[in-house]
Short mmCIF file of C-alpha atoms in Angstrom, two decimals:
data_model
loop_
_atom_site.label_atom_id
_atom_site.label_comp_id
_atom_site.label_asym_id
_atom_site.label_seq_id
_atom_site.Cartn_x
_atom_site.Cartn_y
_atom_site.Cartn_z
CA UNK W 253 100.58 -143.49 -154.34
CA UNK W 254 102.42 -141.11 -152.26
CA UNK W 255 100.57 -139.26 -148.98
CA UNK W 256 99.57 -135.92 -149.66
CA UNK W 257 100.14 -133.80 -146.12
CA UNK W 258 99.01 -130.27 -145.30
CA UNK W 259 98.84 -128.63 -141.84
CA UNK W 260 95.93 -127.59 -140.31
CA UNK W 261 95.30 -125.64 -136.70
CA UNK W 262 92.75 -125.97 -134.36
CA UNK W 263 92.13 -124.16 -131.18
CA UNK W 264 92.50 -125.59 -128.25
CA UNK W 265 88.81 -126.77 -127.78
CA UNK W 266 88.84 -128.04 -131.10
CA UNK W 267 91.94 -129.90 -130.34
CA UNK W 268 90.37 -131.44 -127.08
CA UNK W 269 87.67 -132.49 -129.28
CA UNK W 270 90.18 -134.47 -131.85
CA UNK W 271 91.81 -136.23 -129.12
CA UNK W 272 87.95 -137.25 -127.39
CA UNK W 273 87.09 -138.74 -130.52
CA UNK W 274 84.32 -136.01 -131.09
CA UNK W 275 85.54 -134.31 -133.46
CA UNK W 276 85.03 -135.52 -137.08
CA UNK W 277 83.78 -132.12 -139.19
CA UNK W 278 85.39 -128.80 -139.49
CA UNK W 279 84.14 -125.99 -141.60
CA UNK W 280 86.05 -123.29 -143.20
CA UNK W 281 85.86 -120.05 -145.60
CA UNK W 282 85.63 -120.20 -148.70
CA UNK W 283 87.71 -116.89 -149.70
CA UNK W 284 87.81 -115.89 -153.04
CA UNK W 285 88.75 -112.56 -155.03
CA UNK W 286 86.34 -109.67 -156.18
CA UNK W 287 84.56 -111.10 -159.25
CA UNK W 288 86.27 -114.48 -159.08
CA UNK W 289 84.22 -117.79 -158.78
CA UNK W 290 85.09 -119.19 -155.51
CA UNK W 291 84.57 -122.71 -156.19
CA UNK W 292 86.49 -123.12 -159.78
CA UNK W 293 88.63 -119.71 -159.95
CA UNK W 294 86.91 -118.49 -162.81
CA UNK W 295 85.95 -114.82 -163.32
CA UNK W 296 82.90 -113.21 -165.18
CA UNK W 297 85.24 -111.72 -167.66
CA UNK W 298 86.69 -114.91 -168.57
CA UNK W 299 85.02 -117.35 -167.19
CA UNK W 300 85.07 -119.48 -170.55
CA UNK W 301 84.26 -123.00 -168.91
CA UNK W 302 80.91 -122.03 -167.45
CA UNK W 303 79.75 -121.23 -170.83
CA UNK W 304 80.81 -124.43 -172.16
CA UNK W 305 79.36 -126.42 -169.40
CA UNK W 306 76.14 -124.35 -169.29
CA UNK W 307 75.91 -121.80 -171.60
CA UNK W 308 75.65 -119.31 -169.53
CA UNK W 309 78.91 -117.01 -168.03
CA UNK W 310 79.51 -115.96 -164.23
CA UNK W 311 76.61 -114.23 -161.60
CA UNK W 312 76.52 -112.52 -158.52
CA UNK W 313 74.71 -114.36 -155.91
CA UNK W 314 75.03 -110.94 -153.62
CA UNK W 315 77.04 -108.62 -153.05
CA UNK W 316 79.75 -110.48 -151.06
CA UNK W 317 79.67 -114.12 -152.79
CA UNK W 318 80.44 -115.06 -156.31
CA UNK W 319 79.53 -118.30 -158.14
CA UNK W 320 79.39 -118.83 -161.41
CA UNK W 321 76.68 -121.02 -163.15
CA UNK W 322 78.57 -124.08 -163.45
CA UNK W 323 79.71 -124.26 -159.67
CA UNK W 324 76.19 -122.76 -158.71
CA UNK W 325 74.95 -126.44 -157.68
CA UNK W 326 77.98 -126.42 -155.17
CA UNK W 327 79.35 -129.36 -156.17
CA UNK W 328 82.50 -127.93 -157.45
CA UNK W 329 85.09 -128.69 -154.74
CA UNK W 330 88.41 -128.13 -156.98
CA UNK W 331 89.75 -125.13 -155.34
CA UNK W 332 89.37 -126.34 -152.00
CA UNK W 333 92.55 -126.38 -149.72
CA UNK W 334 92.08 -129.84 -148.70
CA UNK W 335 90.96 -132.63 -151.04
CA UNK W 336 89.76 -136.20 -150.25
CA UNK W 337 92.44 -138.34 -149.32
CA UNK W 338 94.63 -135.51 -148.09
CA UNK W 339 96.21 -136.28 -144.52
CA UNK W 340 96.31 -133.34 -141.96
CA UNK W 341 98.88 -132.76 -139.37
CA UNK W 342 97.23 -130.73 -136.63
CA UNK W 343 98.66 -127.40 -135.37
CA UNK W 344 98.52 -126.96 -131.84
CA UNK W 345 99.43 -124.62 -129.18
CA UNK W 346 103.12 -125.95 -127.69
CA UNK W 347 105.99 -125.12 -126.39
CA UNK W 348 109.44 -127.14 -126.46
CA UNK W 349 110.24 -128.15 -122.80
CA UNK W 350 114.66 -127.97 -122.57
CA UNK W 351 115.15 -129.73 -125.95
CA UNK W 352 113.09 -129.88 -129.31
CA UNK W 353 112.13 -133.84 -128.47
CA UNK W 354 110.62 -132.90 -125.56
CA UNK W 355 106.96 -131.57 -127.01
CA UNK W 356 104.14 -129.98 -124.12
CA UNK W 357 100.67 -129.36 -125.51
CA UNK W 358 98.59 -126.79 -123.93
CA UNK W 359 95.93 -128.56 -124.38
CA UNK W 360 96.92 -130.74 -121.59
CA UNK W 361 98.11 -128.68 -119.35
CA UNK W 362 95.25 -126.22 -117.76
CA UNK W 363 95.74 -122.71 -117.17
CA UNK W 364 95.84 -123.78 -113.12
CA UNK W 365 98.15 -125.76 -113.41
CA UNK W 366 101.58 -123.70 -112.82
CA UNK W 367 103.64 -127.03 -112.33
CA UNK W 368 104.05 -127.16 -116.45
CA UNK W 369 103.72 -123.34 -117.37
CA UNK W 370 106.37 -122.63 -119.82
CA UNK W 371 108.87 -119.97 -119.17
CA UNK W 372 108.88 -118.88 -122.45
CA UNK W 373 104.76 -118.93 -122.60
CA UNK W 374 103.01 -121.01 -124.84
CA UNK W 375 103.56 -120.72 -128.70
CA UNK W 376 100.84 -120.10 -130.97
CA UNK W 377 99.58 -123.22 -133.40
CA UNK W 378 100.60 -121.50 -136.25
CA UNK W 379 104.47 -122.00 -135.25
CA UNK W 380 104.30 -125.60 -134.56
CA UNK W 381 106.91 -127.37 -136.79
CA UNK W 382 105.77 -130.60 -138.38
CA UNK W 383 107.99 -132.63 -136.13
CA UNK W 384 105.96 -132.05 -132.90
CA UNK W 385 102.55 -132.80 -134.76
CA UNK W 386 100.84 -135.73 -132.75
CA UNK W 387 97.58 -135.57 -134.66
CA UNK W 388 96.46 -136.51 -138.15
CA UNK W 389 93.21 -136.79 -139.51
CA UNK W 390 92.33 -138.45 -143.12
CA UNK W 391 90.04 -136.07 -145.31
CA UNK W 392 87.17 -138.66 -146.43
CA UNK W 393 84.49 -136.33 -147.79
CA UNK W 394 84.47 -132.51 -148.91
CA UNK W 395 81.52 -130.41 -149.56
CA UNK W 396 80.21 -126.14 -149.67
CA UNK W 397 77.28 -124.83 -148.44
CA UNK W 398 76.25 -122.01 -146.17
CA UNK W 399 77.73 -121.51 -142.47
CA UNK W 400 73.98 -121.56 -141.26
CA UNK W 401 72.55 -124.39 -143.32
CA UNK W 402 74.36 -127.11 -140.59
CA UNK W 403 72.17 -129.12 -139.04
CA UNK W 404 71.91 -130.65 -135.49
CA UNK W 405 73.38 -134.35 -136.21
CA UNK W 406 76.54 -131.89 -138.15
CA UNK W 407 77.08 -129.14 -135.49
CA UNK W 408 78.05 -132.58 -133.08
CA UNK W 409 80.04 -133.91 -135.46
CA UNK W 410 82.08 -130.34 -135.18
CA UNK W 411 83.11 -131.25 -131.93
CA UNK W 412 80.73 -129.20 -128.90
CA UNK W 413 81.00 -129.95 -125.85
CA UNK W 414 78.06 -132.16 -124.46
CA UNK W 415 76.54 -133.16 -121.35
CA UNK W 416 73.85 -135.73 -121.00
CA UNK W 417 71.27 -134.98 -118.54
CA UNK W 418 68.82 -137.41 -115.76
CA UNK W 419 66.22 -138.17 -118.33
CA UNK W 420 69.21 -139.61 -121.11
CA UNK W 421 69.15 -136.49 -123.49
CA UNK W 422 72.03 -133.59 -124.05
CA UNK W 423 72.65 -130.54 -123.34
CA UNK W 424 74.94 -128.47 -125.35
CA UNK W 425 77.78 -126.07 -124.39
CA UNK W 426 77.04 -122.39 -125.04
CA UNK W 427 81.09 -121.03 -125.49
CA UNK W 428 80.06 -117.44 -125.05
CA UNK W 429 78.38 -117.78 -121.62
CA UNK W 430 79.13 -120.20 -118.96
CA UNK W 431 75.56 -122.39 -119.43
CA UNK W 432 74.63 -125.44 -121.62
CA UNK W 433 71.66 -125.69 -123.81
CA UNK W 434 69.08 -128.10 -125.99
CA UNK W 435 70.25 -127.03 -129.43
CA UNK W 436 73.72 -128.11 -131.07
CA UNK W 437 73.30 -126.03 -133.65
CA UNK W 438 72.92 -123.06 -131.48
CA UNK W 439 76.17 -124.46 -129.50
CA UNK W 440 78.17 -124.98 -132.78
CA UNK W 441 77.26 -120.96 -133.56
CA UNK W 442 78.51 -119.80 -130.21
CA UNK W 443 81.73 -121.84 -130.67
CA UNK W 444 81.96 -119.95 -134.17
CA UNK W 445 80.95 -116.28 -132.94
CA UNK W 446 83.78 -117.59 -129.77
CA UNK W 447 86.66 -118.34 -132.85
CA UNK W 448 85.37 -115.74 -136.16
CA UNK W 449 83.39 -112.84 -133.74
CA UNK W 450 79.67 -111.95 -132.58
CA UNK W 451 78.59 -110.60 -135.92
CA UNK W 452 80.44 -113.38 -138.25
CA UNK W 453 77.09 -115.96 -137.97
CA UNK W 454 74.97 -113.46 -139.58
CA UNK W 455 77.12 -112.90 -142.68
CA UNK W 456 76.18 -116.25 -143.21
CA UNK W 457 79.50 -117.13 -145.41
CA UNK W 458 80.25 -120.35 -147.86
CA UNK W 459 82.02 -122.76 -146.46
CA UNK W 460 84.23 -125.57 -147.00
CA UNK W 461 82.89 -129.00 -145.16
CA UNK W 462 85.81 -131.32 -144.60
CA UNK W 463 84.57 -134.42 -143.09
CA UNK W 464 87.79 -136.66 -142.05
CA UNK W 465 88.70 -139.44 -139.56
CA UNK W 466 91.69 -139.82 -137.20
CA UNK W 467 94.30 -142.01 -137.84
CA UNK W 468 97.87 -142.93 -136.81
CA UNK W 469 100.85 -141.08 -137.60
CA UNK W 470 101.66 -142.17 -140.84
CA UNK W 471 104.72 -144.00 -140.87
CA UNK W 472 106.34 -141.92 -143.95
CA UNK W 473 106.03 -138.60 -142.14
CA UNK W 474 108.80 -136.68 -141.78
#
């Protein structure tokens, strides 16, 4: 079976994260149109597979998210951008050093250190061509549920920054203030509020779980 590929960008934490080996979750929101099902694509107009499947047609849940009956367990995971089995090239912040082949990542390069400052600046992840992509992660599980229902043992897998203290616990890295603290979850918000804005947590939103691993650069990647 041929490799599926899609691109996918990370900050530059995020990024650090992949290439630690911490890094093995990333959430994402699940968009969908006014009155459309954002899990199967169906609206309450039409929404003629819902009423096969449960007899019932489309609901509000509020007035911001849409599900209809048949994807209200959350199990429906068909109109997710990435599927299981999918294999991401990363997006990074670059920049091409005197030729295309020669690749610098921001990410390890800190802003203090003016030896390898481009000239040009650093390009934005979303421009990085697939030929400079060093990273690629295998989707193995994919999941929805609300941005706030992550737990402690998940908001580690998503990558924070950790330090482990004298009596052999962690601390966790608070991205909006320069501090750590006891709760990952509480880290994991900050480093959302840090990437989606302050008042972003408290919407509360759907999202897409992609659980993946890191793996070599597949050798049919072009």
């Amino acid at each position: 079976m041929k490799n599926i590929y899609k691109p996918i960008l990370f900050g530059t934490d995020m990024v650090q994260a992949n290439l630690s080996g911490r890094k093995t979750q990333t959430r994402r929101i699940i968009k969908s149109k006014f009155g459309q099902c954002m899990f199967c694509g169906c609206v309450d107009t039409d929404c003629t597979q819902c009423i096969e499947k449960t007899g019932t047609a489309c609901y509000w849940v509020d007035d911001t998210y849409t599900v209809c009956s048949a994807c209200s367990d959350l199990k429906n995971t068909s109109k997710a951008k990435y599927q299981i089995g999918d294999i991401l090239w990363v997006r990074e912040s670059f920049c091409f050093q005197g030729s295309d082949d020669n690749v610098l990542y921001k990410v390890n390069h800190p802003e203090k250190d003016y030896s390898h400052r481009p000239i040009g600046g650093w390009k934005p992840s979303i421009h990085m061509p697939k030929g400079a992509a060093r990273i690629f992660i295998y989707v193995t599980n994919v999941r929805a549920e609300r941005l706030q229902d992550i737990s402690e043992a998940d908001a580690i897998a998503e990558g924070i920054e950790r330090q482990k203290t004298n009596y052999g616990d962690y601390l966790f890295k608070h991205y909006l203030k320069d501090k750590f603290g006891p709760s990952a979850k509480h880290s994991f918000q900050t480093l959302w509020q840090k990437i989606n804005g302050i008042e972003s947590w408290d919407k509360n939103p759907y999202v897409w779980v992609y659980e993946y691993e890191r793996i070599e650069k597949p050798k049919d990647f072009i």
